[in-house]
mmCIF file of C-alpha atoms in Angstrom:
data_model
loop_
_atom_site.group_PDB
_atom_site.id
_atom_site.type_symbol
_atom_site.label_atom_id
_atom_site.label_comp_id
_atom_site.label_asym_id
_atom_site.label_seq_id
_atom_site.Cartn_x
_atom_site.Cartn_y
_atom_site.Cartn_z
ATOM 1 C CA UNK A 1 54.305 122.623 97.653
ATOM 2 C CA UNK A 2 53.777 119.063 96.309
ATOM 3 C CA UNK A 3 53.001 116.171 98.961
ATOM 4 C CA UNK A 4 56.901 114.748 99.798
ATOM 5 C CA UNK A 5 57.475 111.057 100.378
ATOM 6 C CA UNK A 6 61.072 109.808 101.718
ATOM 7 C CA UNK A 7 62.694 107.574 99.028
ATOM 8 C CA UNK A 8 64.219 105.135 100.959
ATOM 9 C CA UNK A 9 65.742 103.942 104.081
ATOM 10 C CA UNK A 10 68.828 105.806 103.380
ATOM 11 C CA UNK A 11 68.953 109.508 102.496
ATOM 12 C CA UNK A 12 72.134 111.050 100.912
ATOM 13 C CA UNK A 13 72.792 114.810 101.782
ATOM 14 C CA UNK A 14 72.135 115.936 97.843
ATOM 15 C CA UNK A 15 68.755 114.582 99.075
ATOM 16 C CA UNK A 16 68.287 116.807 102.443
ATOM 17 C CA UNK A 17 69.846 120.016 101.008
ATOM 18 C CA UNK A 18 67.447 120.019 97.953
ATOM 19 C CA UNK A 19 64.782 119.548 100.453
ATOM 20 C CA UNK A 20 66.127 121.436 103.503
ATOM 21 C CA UNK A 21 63.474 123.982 103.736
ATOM 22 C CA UNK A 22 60.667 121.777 103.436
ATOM 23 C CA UNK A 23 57.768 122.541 105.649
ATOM 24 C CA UNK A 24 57.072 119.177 106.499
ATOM 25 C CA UNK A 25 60.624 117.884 106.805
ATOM 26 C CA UNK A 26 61.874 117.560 110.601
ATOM 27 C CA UNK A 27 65.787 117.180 111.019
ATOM 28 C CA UNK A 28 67.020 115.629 114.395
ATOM 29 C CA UNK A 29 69.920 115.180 115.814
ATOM 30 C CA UNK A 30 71.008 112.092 117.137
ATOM 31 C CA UNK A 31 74.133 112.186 118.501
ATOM 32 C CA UNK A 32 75.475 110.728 121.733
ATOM 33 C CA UNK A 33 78.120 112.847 123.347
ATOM 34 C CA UNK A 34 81.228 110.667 124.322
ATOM 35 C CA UNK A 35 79.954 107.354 122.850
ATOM 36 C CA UNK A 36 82.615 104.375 124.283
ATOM 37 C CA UNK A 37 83.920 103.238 120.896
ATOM 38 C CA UNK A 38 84.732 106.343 119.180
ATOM 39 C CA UNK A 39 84.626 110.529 118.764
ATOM 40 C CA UNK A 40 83.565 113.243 116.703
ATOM 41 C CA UNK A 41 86.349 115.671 115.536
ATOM 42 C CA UNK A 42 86.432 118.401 117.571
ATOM 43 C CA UNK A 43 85.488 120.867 114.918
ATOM 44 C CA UNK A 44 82.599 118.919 114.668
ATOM 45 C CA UNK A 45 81.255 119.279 118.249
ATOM 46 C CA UNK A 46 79.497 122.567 118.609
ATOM 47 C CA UNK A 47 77.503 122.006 115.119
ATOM 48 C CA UNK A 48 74.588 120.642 113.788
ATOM 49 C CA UNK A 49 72.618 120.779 110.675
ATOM 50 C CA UNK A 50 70.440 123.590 109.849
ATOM 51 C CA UNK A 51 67.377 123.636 111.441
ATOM 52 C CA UNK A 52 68.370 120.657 113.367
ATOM 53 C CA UNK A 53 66.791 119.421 116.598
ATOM 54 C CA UNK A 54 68.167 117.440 119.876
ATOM 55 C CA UNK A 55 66.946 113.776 119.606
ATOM 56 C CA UNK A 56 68.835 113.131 123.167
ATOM 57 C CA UNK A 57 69.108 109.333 123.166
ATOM 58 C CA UNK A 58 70.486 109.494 126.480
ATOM 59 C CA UNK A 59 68.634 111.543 129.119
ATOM 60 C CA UNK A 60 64.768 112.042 126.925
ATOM 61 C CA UNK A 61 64.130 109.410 124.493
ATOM 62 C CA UNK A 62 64.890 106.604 127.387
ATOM 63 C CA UNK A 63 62.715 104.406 129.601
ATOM 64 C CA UNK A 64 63.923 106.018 133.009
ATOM 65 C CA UNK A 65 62.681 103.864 135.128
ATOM 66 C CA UNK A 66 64.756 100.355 133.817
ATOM 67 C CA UNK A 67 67.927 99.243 135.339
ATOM 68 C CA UNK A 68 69.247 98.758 132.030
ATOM 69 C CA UNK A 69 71.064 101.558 130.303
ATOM 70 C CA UNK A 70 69.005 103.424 127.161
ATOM 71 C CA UNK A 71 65.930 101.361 127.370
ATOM 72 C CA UNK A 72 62.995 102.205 125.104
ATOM 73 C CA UNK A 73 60.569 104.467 126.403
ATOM 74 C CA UNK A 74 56.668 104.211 126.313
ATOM 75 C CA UNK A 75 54.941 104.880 123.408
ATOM 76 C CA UNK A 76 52.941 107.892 126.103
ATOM 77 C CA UNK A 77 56.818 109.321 126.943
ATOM 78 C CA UNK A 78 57.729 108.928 123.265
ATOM 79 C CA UNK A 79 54.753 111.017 121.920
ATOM 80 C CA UNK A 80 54.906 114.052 124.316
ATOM 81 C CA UNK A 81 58.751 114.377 123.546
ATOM 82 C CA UNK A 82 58.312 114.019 119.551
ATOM 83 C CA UNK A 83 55.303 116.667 120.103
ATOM 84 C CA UNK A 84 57.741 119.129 122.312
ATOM 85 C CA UNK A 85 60.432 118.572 119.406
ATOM 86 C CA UNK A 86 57.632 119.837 116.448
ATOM 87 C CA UNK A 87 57.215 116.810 115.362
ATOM 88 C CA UNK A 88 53.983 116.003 113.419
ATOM 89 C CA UNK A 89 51.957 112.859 112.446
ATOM 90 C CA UNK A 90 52.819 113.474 108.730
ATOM 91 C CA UNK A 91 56.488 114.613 109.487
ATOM 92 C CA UNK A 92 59.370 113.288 107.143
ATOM 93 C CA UNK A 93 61.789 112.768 109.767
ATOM 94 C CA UNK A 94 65.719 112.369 108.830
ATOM 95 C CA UNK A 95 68.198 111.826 111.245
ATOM 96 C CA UNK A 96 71.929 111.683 111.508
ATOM 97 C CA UNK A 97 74.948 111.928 114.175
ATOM 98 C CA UNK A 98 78.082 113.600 114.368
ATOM 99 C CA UNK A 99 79.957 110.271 113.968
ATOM 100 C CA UNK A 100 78.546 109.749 110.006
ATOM 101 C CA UNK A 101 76.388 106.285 111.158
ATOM 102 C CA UNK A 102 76.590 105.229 114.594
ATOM 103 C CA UNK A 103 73.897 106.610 117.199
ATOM 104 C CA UNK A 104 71.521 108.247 114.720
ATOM 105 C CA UNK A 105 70.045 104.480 113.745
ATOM 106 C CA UNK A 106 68.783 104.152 117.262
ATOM 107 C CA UNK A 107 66.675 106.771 116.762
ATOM 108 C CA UNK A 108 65.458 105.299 113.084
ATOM 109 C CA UNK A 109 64.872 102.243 114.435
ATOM 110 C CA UNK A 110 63.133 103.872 117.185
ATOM 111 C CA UNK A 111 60.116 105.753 115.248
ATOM 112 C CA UNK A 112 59.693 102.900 113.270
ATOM 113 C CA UNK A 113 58.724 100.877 116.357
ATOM 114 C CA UNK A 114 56.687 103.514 117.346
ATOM 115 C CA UNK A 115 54.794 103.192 114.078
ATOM 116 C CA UNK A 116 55.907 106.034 112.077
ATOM 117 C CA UNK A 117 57.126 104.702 108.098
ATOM 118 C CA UNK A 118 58.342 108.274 107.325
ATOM 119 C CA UNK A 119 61.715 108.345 108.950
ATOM 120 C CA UNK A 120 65.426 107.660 107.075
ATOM 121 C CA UNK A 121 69.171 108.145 108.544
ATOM 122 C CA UNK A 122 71.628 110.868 106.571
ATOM 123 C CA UNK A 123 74.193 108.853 105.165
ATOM 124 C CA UNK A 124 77.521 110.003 105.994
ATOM 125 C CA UNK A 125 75.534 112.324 109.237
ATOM 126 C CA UNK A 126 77.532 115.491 109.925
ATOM 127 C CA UNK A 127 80.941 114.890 108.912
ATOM 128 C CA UNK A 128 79.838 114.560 105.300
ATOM 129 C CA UNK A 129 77.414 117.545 105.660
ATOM 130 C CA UNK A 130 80.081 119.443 106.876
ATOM 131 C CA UNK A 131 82.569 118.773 103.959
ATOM 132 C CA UNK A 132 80.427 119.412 101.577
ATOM 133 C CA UNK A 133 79.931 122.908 103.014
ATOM 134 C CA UNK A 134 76.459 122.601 103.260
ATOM 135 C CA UNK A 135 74.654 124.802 105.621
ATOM 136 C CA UNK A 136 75.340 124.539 109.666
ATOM 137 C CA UNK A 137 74.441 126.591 113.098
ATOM 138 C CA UNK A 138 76.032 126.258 116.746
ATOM 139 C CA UNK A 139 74.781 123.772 118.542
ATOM 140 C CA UNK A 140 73.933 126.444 121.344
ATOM 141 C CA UNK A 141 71.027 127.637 118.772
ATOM 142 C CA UNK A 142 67.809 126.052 119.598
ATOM 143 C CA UNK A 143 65.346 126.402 116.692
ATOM 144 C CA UNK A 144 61.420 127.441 117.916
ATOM 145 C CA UNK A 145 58.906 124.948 116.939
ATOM 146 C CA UNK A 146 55.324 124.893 117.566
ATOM 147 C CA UNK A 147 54.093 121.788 119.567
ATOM 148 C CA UNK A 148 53.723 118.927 117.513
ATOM 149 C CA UNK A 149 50.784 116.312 117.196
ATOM 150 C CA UNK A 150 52.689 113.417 116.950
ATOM 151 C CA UNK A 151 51.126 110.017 118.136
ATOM 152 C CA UNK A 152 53.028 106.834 118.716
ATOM 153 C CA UNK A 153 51.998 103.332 117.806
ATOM 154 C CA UNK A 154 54.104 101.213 119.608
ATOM 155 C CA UNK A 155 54.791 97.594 117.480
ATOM 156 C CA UNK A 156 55.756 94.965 120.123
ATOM 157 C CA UNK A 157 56.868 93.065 117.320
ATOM 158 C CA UNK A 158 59.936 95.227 116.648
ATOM 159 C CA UNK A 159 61.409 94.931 120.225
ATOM 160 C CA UNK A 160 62.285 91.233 121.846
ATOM 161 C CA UNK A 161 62.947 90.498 125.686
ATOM 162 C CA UNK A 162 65.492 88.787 127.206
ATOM 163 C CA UNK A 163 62.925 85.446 127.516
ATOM 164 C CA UNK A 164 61.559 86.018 123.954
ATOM 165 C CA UNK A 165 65.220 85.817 123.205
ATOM 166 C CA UNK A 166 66.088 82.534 125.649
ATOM 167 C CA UNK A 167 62.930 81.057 124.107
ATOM 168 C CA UNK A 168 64.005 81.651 120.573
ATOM 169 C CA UNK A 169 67.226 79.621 121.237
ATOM 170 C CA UNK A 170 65.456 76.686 121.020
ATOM 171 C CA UNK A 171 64.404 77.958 117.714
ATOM 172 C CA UNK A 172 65.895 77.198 114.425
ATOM 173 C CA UNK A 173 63.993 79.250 111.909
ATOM 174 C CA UNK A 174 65.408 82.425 114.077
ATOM 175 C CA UNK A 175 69.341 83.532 114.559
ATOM 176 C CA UNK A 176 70.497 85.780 116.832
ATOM 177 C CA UNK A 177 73.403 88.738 115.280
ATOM 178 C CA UNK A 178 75.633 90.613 117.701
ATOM 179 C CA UNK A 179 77.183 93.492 116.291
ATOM 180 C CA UNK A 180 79.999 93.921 118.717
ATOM 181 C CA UNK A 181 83.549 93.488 118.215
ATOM 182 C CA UNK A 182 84.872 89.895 117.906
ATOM 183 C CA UNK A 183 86.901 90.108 120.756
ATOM 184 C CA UNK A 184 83.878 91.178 123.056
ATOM 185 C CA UNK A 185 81.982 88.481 121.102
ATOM 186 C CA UNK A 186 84.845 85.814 122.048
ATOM 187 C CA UNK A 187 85.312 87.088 125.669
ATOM 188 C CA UNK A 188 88.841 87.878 125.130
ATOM 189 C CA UNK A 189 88.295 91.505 125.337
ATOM 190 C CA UNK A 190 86.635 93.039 128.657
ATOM 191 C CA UNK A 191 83.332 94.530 128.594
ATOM 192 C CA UNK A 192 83.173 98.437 129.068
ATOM 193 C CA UNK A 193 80.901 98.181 132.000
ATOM 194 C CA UNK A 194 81.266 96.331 134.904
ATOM 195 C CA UNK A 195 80.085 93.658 136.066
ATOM 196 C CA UNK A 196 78.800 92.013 133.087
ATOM 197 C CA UNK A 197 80.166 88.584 132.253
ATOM 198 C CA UNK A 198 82.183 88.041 128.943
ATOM 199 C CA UNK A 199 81.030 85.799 126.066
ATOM 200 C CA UNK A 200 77.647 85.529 123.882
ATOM 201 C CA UNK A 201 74.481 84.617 123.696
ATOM 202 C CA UNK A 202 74.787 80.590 122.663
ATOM 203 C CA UNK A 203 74.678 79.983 118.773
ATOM 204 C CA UNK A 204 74.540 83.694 117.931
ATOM 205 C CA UNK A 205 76.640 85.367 114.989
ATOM 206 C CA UNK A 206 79.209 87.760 115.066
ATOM 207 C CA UNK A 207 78.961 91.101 112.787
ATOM 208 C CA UNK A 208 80.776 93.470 114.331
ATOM 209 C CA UNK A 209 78.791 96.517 113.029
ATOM 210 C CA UNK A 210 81.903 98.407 111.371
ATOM 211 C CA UNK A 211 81.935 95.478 108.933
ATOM 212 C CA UNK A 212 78.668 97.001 106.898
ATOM 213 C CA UNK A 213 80.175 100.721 107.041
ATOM 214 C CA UNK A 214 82.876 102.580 104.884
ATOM 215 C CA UNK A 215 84.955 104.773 107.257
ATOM 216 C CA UNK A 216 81.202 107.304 108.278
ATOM 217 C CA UNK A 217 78.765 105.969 105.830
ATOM 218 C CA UNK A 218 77.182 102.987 104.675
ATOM 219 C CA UNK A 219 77.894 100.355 102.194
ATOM 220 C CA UNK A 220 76.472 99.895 98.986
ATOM 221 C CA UNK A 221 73.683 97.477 98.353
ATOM 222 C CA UNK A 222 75.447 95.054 97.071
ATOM 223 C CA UNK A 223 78.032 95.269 99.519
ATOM 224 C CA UNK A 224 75.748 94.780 102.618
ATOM 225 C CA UNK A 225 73.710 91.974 100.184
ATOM 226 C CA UNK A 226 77.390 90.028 99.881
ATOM 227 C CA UNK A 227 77.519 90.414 103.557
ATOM 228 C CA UNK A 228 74.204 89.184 104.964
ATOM 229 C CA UNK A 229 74.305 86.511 102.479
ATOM 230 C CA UNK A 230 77.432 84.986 104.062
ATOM 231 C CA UNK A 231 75.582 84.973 107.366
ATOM 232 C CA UNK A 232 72.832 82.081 106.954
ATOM 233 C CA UNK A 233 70.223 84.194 107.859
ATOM 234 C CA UNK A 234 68.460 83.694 104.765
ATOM 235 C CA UNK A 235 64.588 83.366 105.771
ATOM 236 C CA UNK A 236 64.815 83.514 109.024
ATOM 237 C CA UNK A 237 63.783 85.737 111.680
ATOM 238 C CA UNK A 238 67.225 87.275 112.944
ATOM 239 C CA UNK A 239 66.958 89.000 116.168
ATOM 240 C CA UNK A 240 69.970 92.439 116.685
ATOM 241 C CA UNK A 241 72.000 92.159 119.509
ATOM 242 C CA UNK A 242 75.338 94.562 120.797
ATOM 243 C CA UNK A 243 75.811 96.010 123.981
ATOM 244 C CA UNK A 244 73.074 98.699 124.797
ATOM 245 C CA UNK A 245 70.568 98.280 121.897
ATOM 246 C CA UNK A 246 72.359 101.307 119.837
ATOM 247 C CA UNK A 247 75.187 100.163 117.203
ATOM 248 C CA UNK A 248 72.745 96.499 116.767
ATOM 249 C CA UNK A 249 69.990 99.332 115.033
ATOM 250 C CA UNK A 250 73.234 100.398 112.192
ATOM 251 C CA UNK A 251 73.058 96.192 111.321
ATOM 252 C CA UNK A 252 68.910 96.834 111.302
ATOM 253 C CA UNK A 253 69.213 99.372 108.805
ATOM 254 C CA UNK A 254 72.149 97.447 106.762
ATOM 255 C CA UNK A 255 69.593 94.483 106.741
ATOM 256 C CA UNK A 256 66.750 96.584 105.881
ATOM 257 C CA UNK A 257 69.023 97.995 102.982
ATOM 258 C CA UNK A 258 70.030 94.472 102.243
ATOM 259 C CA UNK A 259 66.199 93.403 101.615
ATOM 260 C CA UNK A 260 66.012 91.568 104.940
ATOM 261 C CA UNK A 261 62.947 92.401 106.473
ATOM 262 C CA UNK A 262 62.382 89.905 109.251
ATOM 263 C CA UNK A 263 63.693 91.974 111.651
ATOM 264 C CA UNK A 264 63.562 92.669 115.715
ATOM 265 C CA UNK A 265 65.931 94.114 118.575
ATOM 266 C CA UNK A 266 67.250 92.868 121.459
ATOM 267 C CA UNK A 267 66.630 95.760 123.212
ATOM 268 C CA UNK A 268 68.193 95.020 126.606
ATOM 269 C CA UNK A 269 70.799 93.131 124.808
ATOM 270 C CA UNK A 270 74.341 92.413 126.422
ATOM 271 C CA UNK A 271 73.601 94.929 129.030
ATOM 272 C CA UNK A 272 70.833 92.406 130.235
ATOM 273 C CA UNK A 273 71.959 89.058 129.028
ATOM 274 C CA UNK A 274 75.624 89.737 130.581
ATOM 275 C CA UNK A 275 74.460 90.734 133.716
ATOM 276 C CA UNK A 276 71.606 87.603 134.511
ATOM 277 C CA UNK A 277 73.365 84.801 135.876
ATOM 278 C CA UNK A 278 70.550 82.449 134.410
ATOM 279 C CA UNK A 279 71.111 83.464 130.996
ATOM 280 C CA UNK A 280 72.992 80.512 128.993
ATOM 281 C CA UNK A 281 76.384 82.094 127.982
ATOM 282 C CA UNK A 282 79.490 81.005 124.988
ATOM 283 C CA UNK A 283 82.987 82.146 124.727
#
């Protein structure tokens, strides 16, 4: 079987069921169960793609030792789960969620900072799958795989801190983009978890991430290209920012789409900057 290459940041499902069986393609799952802005229908809940395996955002693929909620993990942790997952140095790794786009850019984002190019999100995730009565299993059916030899290469250059962030304020070839809702963004809606004050990070932008999808799957090119270049972010670094470091990755891979490339999260984002009193805040 000829050597395969993913084609792009974006995969459609015509592209993952002509490839399904692949040997060296990897499908994971990257859904969060009970995510705080929205649901999978409930038909939707005990499926998954076939030959799909559990990328679990929340309780594996996490630094467990940080105070802040889905940290990322060390490039050590990150390795030994990808290898207990089948998950090879040469893999072609797509990934979706059962919301269309939502969680399942996380984990994109996530192998790319670990240094691995050959990894793209299924646009439109499950849902579309589903309608287009492609094939599906219960989730309950855990598909064996031999270990993997996957290797991480962690790229600090991907991931910013809460002080590389502060520093950067001072900063004007870099902007900072929150991707929550504008009334989060504003302060006149509550945050979901306690004890984090209300506002944003000073002289940030607001692109609430629904803005670059269509209902479960992601604009067009020229769409997202429209959108970004309303933003002023033209040549400039532009650091992601939303509440835990997951829906800030779907604005990643909308700028990566876009041809933005000068890209890094804030991975602590408002779940750190909300919750340090000495961290400059706007409403």
């Amino acid at each position: 079987m000829s050597q395969l290459k993913l084609p792009t940041p974006l995969l459609s499902i015509e592209w993952l069921s002509t490839h399904l069986d692949h040997p060296d393609v990897v499908i994971l799952d990257a859904s969060l169960d009970k995510p705080k802005t929205a649901e999978a229908p409930s038909e939707l809940s005990g499926l998954r793609i076939k030959n799909a395996r559990f990328f679990d955002l929340k309780n594996t693929f996490v630094d467990k030792d940080s105070e802040l909620p889905g940290m990322m993990p060390s490039a050590a942790l990150f390795s030994e789960e990808c290898r207990k997952l089948g998950i090879n140095k040469h893999s072609k790794i797509v990934v979706y969620d059962r919301l269309g786009i939502y969680s399942s850019p996380r984990a994109w984002y996530m192998f790319r900072t670990m240094g691995h190019e050959q990894v793209a999100v299924l646009d439109g995730g499950l849902p579309e799958w589903i309608e287009a009565g492609l094939p599906s299993e219960s989730r309950e059916k855990e598909p064996e795989t031999e270990a993997g030899n996957f290797t991480a290469e962690f790229k600090p250059e991907f991931i910013a801190d809460g002080q590389y962030v502060l520093d950067s304020l001072k900063n004007n070839r870099i902007s900072v983009l929150d991707a929550r809702s504008s009334g989060r963004f504003t302060g006149t809606a509550p945050e979901p978890r306690e004890n984090l004050r209300s506002g944003h990070i000073p002289g940030s932008f607001n692109l609430p991430f629904a803005r670059v999808l269509n209902e479960y799957k992601m604009r067009s090119r020229e769409e997202l290209k429209e959108i970004f270049k309303g933003l002023g972010t033209d040549n400039k670094e532009v650091i992601y920012s939303c509440g835990s470091g997951v829906t800030a990755c779907i604005l990643l891979l909308a700028a990566e789409l876009s041809g933005h490339h000068s890209n890094i999260l804030y991975d602590g984002s408002w779940s750190e900057w909300g919750l340090k009193n000495d961290f400059p805040i706007e409403s």
